[in-house]
CSV table of N, CA and C in Angstrom, one decimal:
chain,number,residue,atom,x,y,z
B,20,UNK,N,26.1,76.1,156.1
B,20,UNK,CA,25.5,75.0,155.3
B,20,UNK,C,24.0,75.1,155.6
B,21,UNK,N,23.2,75.1,154.5
B,21,UNK,CA,21.7,75.2,154.6
B,21,UNK,C,21.1,73.9,155.1
B,22,UNK,N,19.8,73.9,155.4
B,22,UNK,CA,19.1,72.7,155.8
B,22,UNK,C,19.1,71.6,154.7
B,23,UNK,N,19.0,72.0,153.5
B,23,UNK,CA,19.1,71.0,152.4
B,23,UNK,C,20.4,70.3,152.4
B,24,UNK,N,21.5,71.0,152.5
B,24,UNK,CA,22.8,70.4,152.5
B,24,UNK,C,23.0,69.5,153.7
B,25,UNK,N,22.5,70.0,154.9
B,25,UNK,CA,22.6,69.2,156.1
B,25,UNK,C,21.8,67.9,156.0
B,26,UNK,N,20.7,67.9,155.4
B,26,UNK,CA,19.8,66.7,155.2
B,26,UNK,C,20.5,65.7,154.3
B,27,UNK,N,21.1,66.2,153.2
B,27,UNK,CA,21.7,65.3,152.3
B,27,UNK,C,23.0,64.7,152.9
B,28,UNK,N,23.8,65.5,153.6
B,28,UNK,CA,25.0,65.0,154.3
B,28,UNK,C,24.6,64.0,155.3
B,29,UNK,N,23.5,64.2,156.1
B,29,UNK,CA,23.1,63.3,157.1
B,29,UNK,C,22.7,61.9,156.5
B,30,UNK,N,22.0,62.0,155.4
B,30,UNK,CA,21.6,60.7,154.7
B,30,UNK,C,22.8,60.0,154.2
B,31,UNK,N,23.8,60.7,153.6
B,31,UNK,CA,25.0,60.0,153.2
B,31,UNK,C,25.8,59.4,154.3
B,32,UNK,N,25.8,60.1,155.5
B,32,UNK,CA,26.6,59.6,156.6
B,32,UNK,C,26.0,58.3,157.2
B,33,UNK,N,24.6,58.1,157.1
B,33,UNK,CA,24.0,56.9,157.6
B,33,UNK,C,23.9,55.8,156.5
B,34,UNK,N,24.5,56.1,155.4
B,34,UNK,CA,24.6,55.0,154.4
B,34,UNK,C,23.5,55.0,153.3
B,35,UNK,N,22.7,56.0,153.2
B,35,UNK,CA,21.7,56.0,152.1
B,35,UNK,C,22.4,56.2,150.8
B,36,UNK,N,22.1,55.4,149.9
B,36,UNK,CA,22.8,55.5,148.6
B,36,UNK,C,21.8,55.7,147.4
B,37,UNK,N,20.5,55.7,147.7
B,37,UNK,CA,19.5,55.9,146.7
B,37,UNK,C,18.3,56.5,147.2
B,38,UNK,N,17.8,57.5,146.5
B,38,UNK,CA,16.5,58.2,146.8
B,38,UNK,C,15.6,58.1,145.6
B,39,UNK,N,14.4,57.6,145.8
B,39,UNK,CA,13.4,57.5,144.7
B,39,UNK,C,12.4,58.6,144.9
B,40,UNK,N,11.9,59.1,143.8
B,40,UNK,CA,10.8,60.1,143.8
B,40,UNK,C,11.1,61.3,144.7
B,41,UNK,N,12.3,61.9,144.6
B,41,UNK,CA,12.6,63.1,145.3
B,41,UNK,C,12.0,64.3,144.6
B,42,UNK,N,11.2,65.1,145.3
B,42,UNK,CA,10.5,66.2,144.7
B,42,UNK,C,10.9,67.5,145.4
B,43,UNK,N,11.2,68.5,144.6
B,43,UNK,CA,11.4,69.9,145.1
B,43,UNK,C,10.1,70.6,144.9
B,44,UNK,N,9.8,71.5,145.9
B,44,UNK,CA,8.6,72.3,145.7
B,44,UNK,C,8.9,73.7,146.1
B,45,UNK,N,8.0,74.6,145.8
B,45,UNK,CA,8.2,76.0,145.9
B,45,UNK,C,7.1,76.6,146.9
B,46,UNK,N,7.6,77.1,148.0
B,46,UNK,CA,6.6,77.6,149.0
B,46,UNK,C,5.9,78.8,148.5
B,47,UNK,N,6.5,79.5,147.6
B,47,UNK,CA,5.9,80.7,147.0
B,47,UNK,C,5.4,80.5,145.6
B,48,UNK,N,4.9,79.3,145.4
B,48,UNK,CA,4.5,78.8,144.1
B,48,UNK,C,3.5,79.8,143.4
B,49,UNK,N,2.4,80.2,144.1
B,49,UNK,CA,1.4,81.0,143.5
B,49,UNK,C,1.9,82.4,143.1
B,50,UNK,N,2.6,83.0,144.1
B,50,UNK,CA,3.2,84.3,143.9
B,50,UNK,C,4.2,84.3,142.7
B,51,UNK,N,5.0,83.3,142.7
B,51,UNK,CA,6.0,83.2,141.6
B,51,UNK,C,5.4,82.9,140.2
B,52,UNK,N,4.3,82.1,140.2
B,52,UNK,CA,3.6,81.9,139.0
B,52,UNK,C,2.9,83.1,138.5
B,53,UNK,N,2.3,83.9,139.4
B,53,UNK,CA,1.6,85.1,139.0
B,53,UNK,C,2.6,86.1,138.4
B,54,UNK,N,3.8,86.2,138.9
B,54,UNK,CA,4.9,87.1,138.4
B,54,UNK,C,5.3,86.6,137.0
B,55,UNK,N,5.5,85.3,136.9
B,55,UNK,CA,5.8,84.7,135.6
B,55,UNK,C,4.8,84.9,134.5
B,56,UNK,N,3.5,84.8,134.9
B,56,UNK,CA,2.4,85.0,134.0
B,56,UNK,C,2.4,86.5,133.6
B,57,UNK,N,2.5,87.4,134.5
B,57,UNK,CA,2.6,88.8,134.1
B,57,UNK,C,3.8,89.1,133.2
B,58,UNK,N,4.9,88.5,133.4
B,58,UNK,CA,6.1,88.7,132.6
B,58,UNK,C,5.8,88.1,131.2
B,59,UNK,N,5.1,87.0,131.1
B,59,UNK,CA,4.8,86.4,129.8
B,59,UNK,C,3.9,87.3,129.0
B,60,UNK,N,2.9,88.0,129.7
B,60,UNK,CA,2.1,88.9,129.0
B,60,UNK,C,2.8,90.1,128.5
B,61,UNK,N,3.7,90.7,129.3
B,61,UNK,CA,4.5,91.8,128.9
B,61,UNK,C,5.4,91.4,127.7
B,62,UNK,N,6.0,90.2,127.8
B,62,UNK,CA,6.9,89.8,126.7
B,62,UNK,C,6.1,89.6,125.4
B,63,UNK,N,4.8,89.1,125.5
B,63,UNK,CA,4.0,88.9,124.3
B,63,UNK,C,3.8,90.3,123.6
B,64,UNK,N,3.5,91.3,124.4
B,64,UNK,CA,3.3,92.6,123.8
B,64,UNK,C,4.6,93.1,123.1
B,65,UNK,N,5.7,93.0,123.8
B,65,UNK,CA,7.0,93.5,123.2
B,65,UNK,C,7.3,92.7,121.9
B,66,UNK,N,7.2,91.4,121.9
B,66,UNK,CA,7.4,90.6,120.7
B,66,UNK,C,6.5,91.0,119.6
B,67,UNK,N,5.2,91.1,119.9
B,67,UNK,CA,4.2,91.5,118.9
B,67,UNK,C,4.5,92.9,118.3
B,68,UNK,N,4.9,93.8,119.2
B,68,UNK,CA,5.3,95.1,118.7
B,68,UNK,C,6.5,95.1,117.7
B,69,UNK,N,7.5,94.3,118.1
B,69,UNK,CA,8.7,94.2,117.2
B,69,UNK,C,8.3,93.5,115.9
B,70,UNK,N,7.5,92.5,115.9
B,70,UNK,CA,7.1,91.8,114.7
B,70,UNK,C,6.2,92.8,113.8
B,71,UNK,N,5.3,93.5,114.4
B,71,UNK,CA,4.5,94.4,113.7
B,71,UNK,C,5.3,95.5,113.0
B,72,UNK,N,6.3,96.1,113.8
B,72,UNK,CA,7.1,97.1,113.3
B,72,UNK,C,7.9,96.6,112.1
B,73,UNK,N,8.4,95.4,112.1
B,73,UNK,CA,9.1,94.8,111.0
B,73,UNK,C,8.3,94.8,109.7
B,74,UNK,N,7.0,94.8,109.8
B,74,UNK,CA,6.1,94.8,108.7
B,74,UNK,C,5.5,96.2,108.4
B,75,UNK,N,6.0,97.2,109.2
B,75,UNK,CA,5.5,98.6,109.0
B,75,UNK,C,4.1,98.8,109.6
B,76,UNK,N,3.7,98.0,110.6
B,76,UNK,CA,2.4,98.1,111.3
B,76,UNK,C,2.6,98.4,112.7
B,77,UNK,N,1.5,98.6,113.4
B,77,UNK,CA,1.5,98.8,114.9
B,77,UNK,C,0.4,97.9,115.4
B,78,UNK,N,0.7,97.5,116.7
B,78,UNK,CA,-0.4,96.7,117.4
B,78,UNK,C,-1.4,97.7,117.9
B,79,UNK,N,-2.7,97.2,117.9
B,79,UNK,CA,-3.7,98.1,118.4
B,79,UNK,C,-4.3,97.5,119.7
B,80,UNK,N,-5.3,96.7,119.6
B,80,UNK,CA,-6.0,96.2,120.7
B,80,UNK,C,-5.8,94.7,120.9
B,81,UNK,N,-6.0,94.2,122.1
B,81,UNK,CA,-5.9,92.8,122.3
B,81,UNK,C,-7.3,92.2,121.9
B,82,UNK,N,-7.2,91.1,121.1
B,82,UNK,CA,-8.4,90.5,120.6
B,82,UNK,C,-8.8,89.3,121.6
B,83,UNK,N,-7.7,88.6,122.0
B,83,UNK,CA,-8.0,87.5,122.9
B,83,UNK,C,-6.7,87.1,123.7
B,84,UNK,N,-6.9,86.6,124.9
B,84,UNK,CA,-5.7,86.1,125.7
B,84,UNK,C,-6.1,84.8,126.3
B,85,UNK,N,-5.2,83.8,126.2
B,85,UNK,CA,-5.4,82.5,126.8
B,85,UNK,C,-4.2,82.1,127.5
B,86,UNK,N,-4.4,81.5,128.6
B,86,UNK,CA,-3.3,80.9,129.4
B,86,UNK,C,-2.9,79.5,128.9
B,87,UNK,N,-1.7,79.3,128.5
B,87,UNK,CA,-1.3,78.0,128.0
B,87,UNK,C,-0.6,77.1,129.0
B,88,UNK,N,-0.3,77.6,130.1
B,88,UNK,CA,0.4,76.8,131.2
B,88,UNK,C,-0.7,76.3,132.2
B,89,UNK,N,-0.2,75.5,133.1
B,89,UNK,CA,-1.1,74.8,134.1
B,89,UNK,C,-1.6,75.7,135.2
B,90,UNK,N,-1.0,76.9,135.4
B,90,UNK,CA,-1.4,77.7,136.5
B,90,UNK,C,-0.6,77.5,137.7
B,91,UNK,N,0.3,76.5,137.7
B,91,UNK,CA,1.1,76.2,138.8
B,91,UNK,C,2.5,75.9,138.3
B,92,UNK,N,3.5,76.1,139.2
B,92,UNK,CA,4.8,75.7,138.8
B,92,UNK,C,4.9,74.2,139.1
B,93,UNK,N,5.5,73.5,138.1
B,93,UNK,CA,5.6,72.0,138.3
B,93,UNK,C,6.8,71.7,139.1
B,94,UNK,N,6.7,70.9,140.1
B,94,UNK,CA,7.9,70.5,140.9
B,94,UNK,C,8.9,69.7,140.0
B,95,UNK,N,10.1,69.9,140.3
B,95,UNK,CA,11.1,69.1,139.6
B,95,UNK,C,11.3,67.8,140.3
B,96,UNK,N,11.2,66.7,139.6
B,96,UNK,CA,11.4,65.4,140.2
B,96,UNK,C,12.7,64.8,139.8
B,97,UNK,N,13.3,64.1,140.7
B,97,UNK,CA,14.6,63.4,140.4
B,97,UNK,C,14.4,62.0,140.8
B,98,UNK,N,14.2,61.1,139.8
B,98,UNK,CA,14.0,59.7,140.1
B,98,UNK,C,15.3,58.9,140.2
B,99,UNK,N,15.3,58.1,141.2
B,99,UNK,CA,16.5,57.1,141.3
B,99,UNK,C,17.8,57.8,141.3
B,100,UNK,N,17.9,58.8,142.2
B,100,UNK,CA,19.2,59.5,142.3
B,100,UNK,C,20.2,58.6,143.1
B,101,UNK,N,21.3,58.4,142.5
B,101,UNK,CA,22.4,57.7,143.1
B,101,UNK,C,23.3,58.6,143.9
B,102,UNK,N,23.3,58.5,145.2
B,102,UNK,CA,24.1,59.5,146.0
B,102,UNK,C,25.5,59.1,146.3
B,103,UNK,N,25.9,57.9,146.1
B,103,UNK,CA,27.2,57.4,146.5
B,103,UNK,C,28.3,58.3,145.9
B,104,UNK,N,29.1,58.9,146.7
B,104,UNK,CA,30.2,59.7,146.2
B,104,UNK,C,29.8,61.1,145.8
B,105,UNK,N,28.6,61.5,145.9
B,105,UNK,CA,28.1,62.8,145.4
B,105,UNK,C,28.1,63.7,146.6
B,106,UNK,N,28.7,64.9,146.5
B,106,UNK,CA,28.6,65.8,147.6
B,106,UNK,C,27.3,66.6,147.5
B,107,UNK,N,26.9,67.0,148.7
B,107,UNK,CA,25.6,67.8,148.7
B,107,UNK,C,25.7,69.1,148.0
B,108,UNK,N,26.9,69.7,147.9
B,108,UNK,CA,27.1,70.9,147.2
B,108,UNK,C,26.9,70.8,145.7
B,109,UNK,N,26.8,69.6,145.1
B,109,UNK,CA,26.6,69.5,143.7
B,109,UNK,C,25.1,69.7,143.3
B,110,UNK,N,24.2,69.8,144.3
B,110,UNK,CA,22.8,70.1,144.1
B,110,UNK,C,22.6,71.5,144.1
B,111,UNK,N,21.4,72.0,143.6
B,111,UNK,CA,21.1,73.4,143.6
B,111,UNK,C,19.9,73.7,144.5
B,112,UNK,N,20.1,73.8,145.8
B,112,UNK,CA,19.0,74.1,146.7
B,112,UNK,C,18.5,75.5,146.5
B,113,UNK,N,17.3,75.8,146.8
B,113,UNK,CA,16.7,77.1,146.7
B,113,UNK,C,16.6,77.7,145.3
B,114,UNK,N,16.8,76.9,144.3
B,114,UNK,CA,16.6,77.3,142.9
B,114,UNK,C,15.5,76.6,142.2
B,115,UNK,N,14.5,77.3,141.9
B,115,UNK,CA,13.4,76.7,141.2
B,115,UNK,C,13.1,77.6,139.9
B,116,UNK,N,12.6,76.9,138.9
B,116,UNK,CA,12.2,77.6,137.7
B,116,UNK,C,10.7,77.6,137.6
B,117,UNK,N,10.1,78.8,137.4
B,117,UNK,CA,8.7,78.9,137.3
B,117,UNK,C,8.4,79.5,135.9
B,118,UNK,N,7.6,78.8,135.1
B,118,UNK,CA,7.3,79.2,133.7
B,118,UNK,C,5.8,79.4,133.6
B,119,UNK,N,5.5,80.4,132.7
B,119,UNK,CA,4.1,80.6,132.4
B,119,UNK,C,4.0,80.9,130.9
B,120,UNK,N,3.0,80.3,130.2
B,120,UNK,CA,2.9,80.5,128.8
B,120,UNK,C,1.5,81.1,128.5
B,121,UNK,N,1.5,82.1,127.6
B,121,UNK,CA,0.3,82.7,127.2
B,121,UNK,C,0.2,82.8,125.7
B,122,UNK,N,-1.0,82.9,125.2
B,122,UNK,CA,-1.3,83.1,123.8
B,122,UNK,C,-2.1,84.4,123.7
B,123,UNK,N,-1.5,85.4,123.1
B,123,UNK,CA,-2.2,86.7,123.0
B,123,UNK,C,-2.4,87.1,121.5
B,124,UNK,N,-3.6,87.4,121.1
B,124,UNK,CA,-3.9,87.9,119.7
B,124,UNK,C,-4.2,89.4,119.7
B,125,UNK,N,-3.4,90.1,119.0
B,125,UNK,CA,-3.5,91.5,118.8
B,125,UNK,C,-4.1,91.9,117.5
B,126,UNK,N,-4.9,93.0,117.4
B,126,UNK,CA,-5.2,93.5,116.1
B,126,UNK,C,-4.1,94.5,115.7
B,127,UNK,N,-4.0,94.7,114.4
B,127,UNK,CA,-2.9,95.5,113.8
B,127,UNK,C,-3.5,96.7,113.1
B,128,UNK,N,-2.8,97.8,113.0
B,128,UNK,CA,-3.2,99.0,112.3
B,128,UNK,C,-2.0,99.4,111.5
B,129,UNK,N,-2.3,100.2,110.4
B,129,UNK,CA,-1.2,100.8,109.6
B,129,UNK,C,-0.5,101.9,110.3
């Protein structure tokens, strides 16, 4: 049983039935965001290539790139969780989602 599970089980044993403003965070937030950002840029190129090919064109150069996300992974908040009768295993410890959004403009050639 992990630390997260142990903490929740301990809270349940002492009678805690409600937790407000519970926040998950990611200790590798910057590294994970940079990986997500890089993957977003690669995905933008792949998608642009497929769209251009559908029109009989090719992508040429990048005209502009802008980051559309905050630059950090947002922590997931769980407000007013009612823990009565809930087992710790019903939560997903060690699972975070990091997203990055970009806007890339490519030039096209025939």
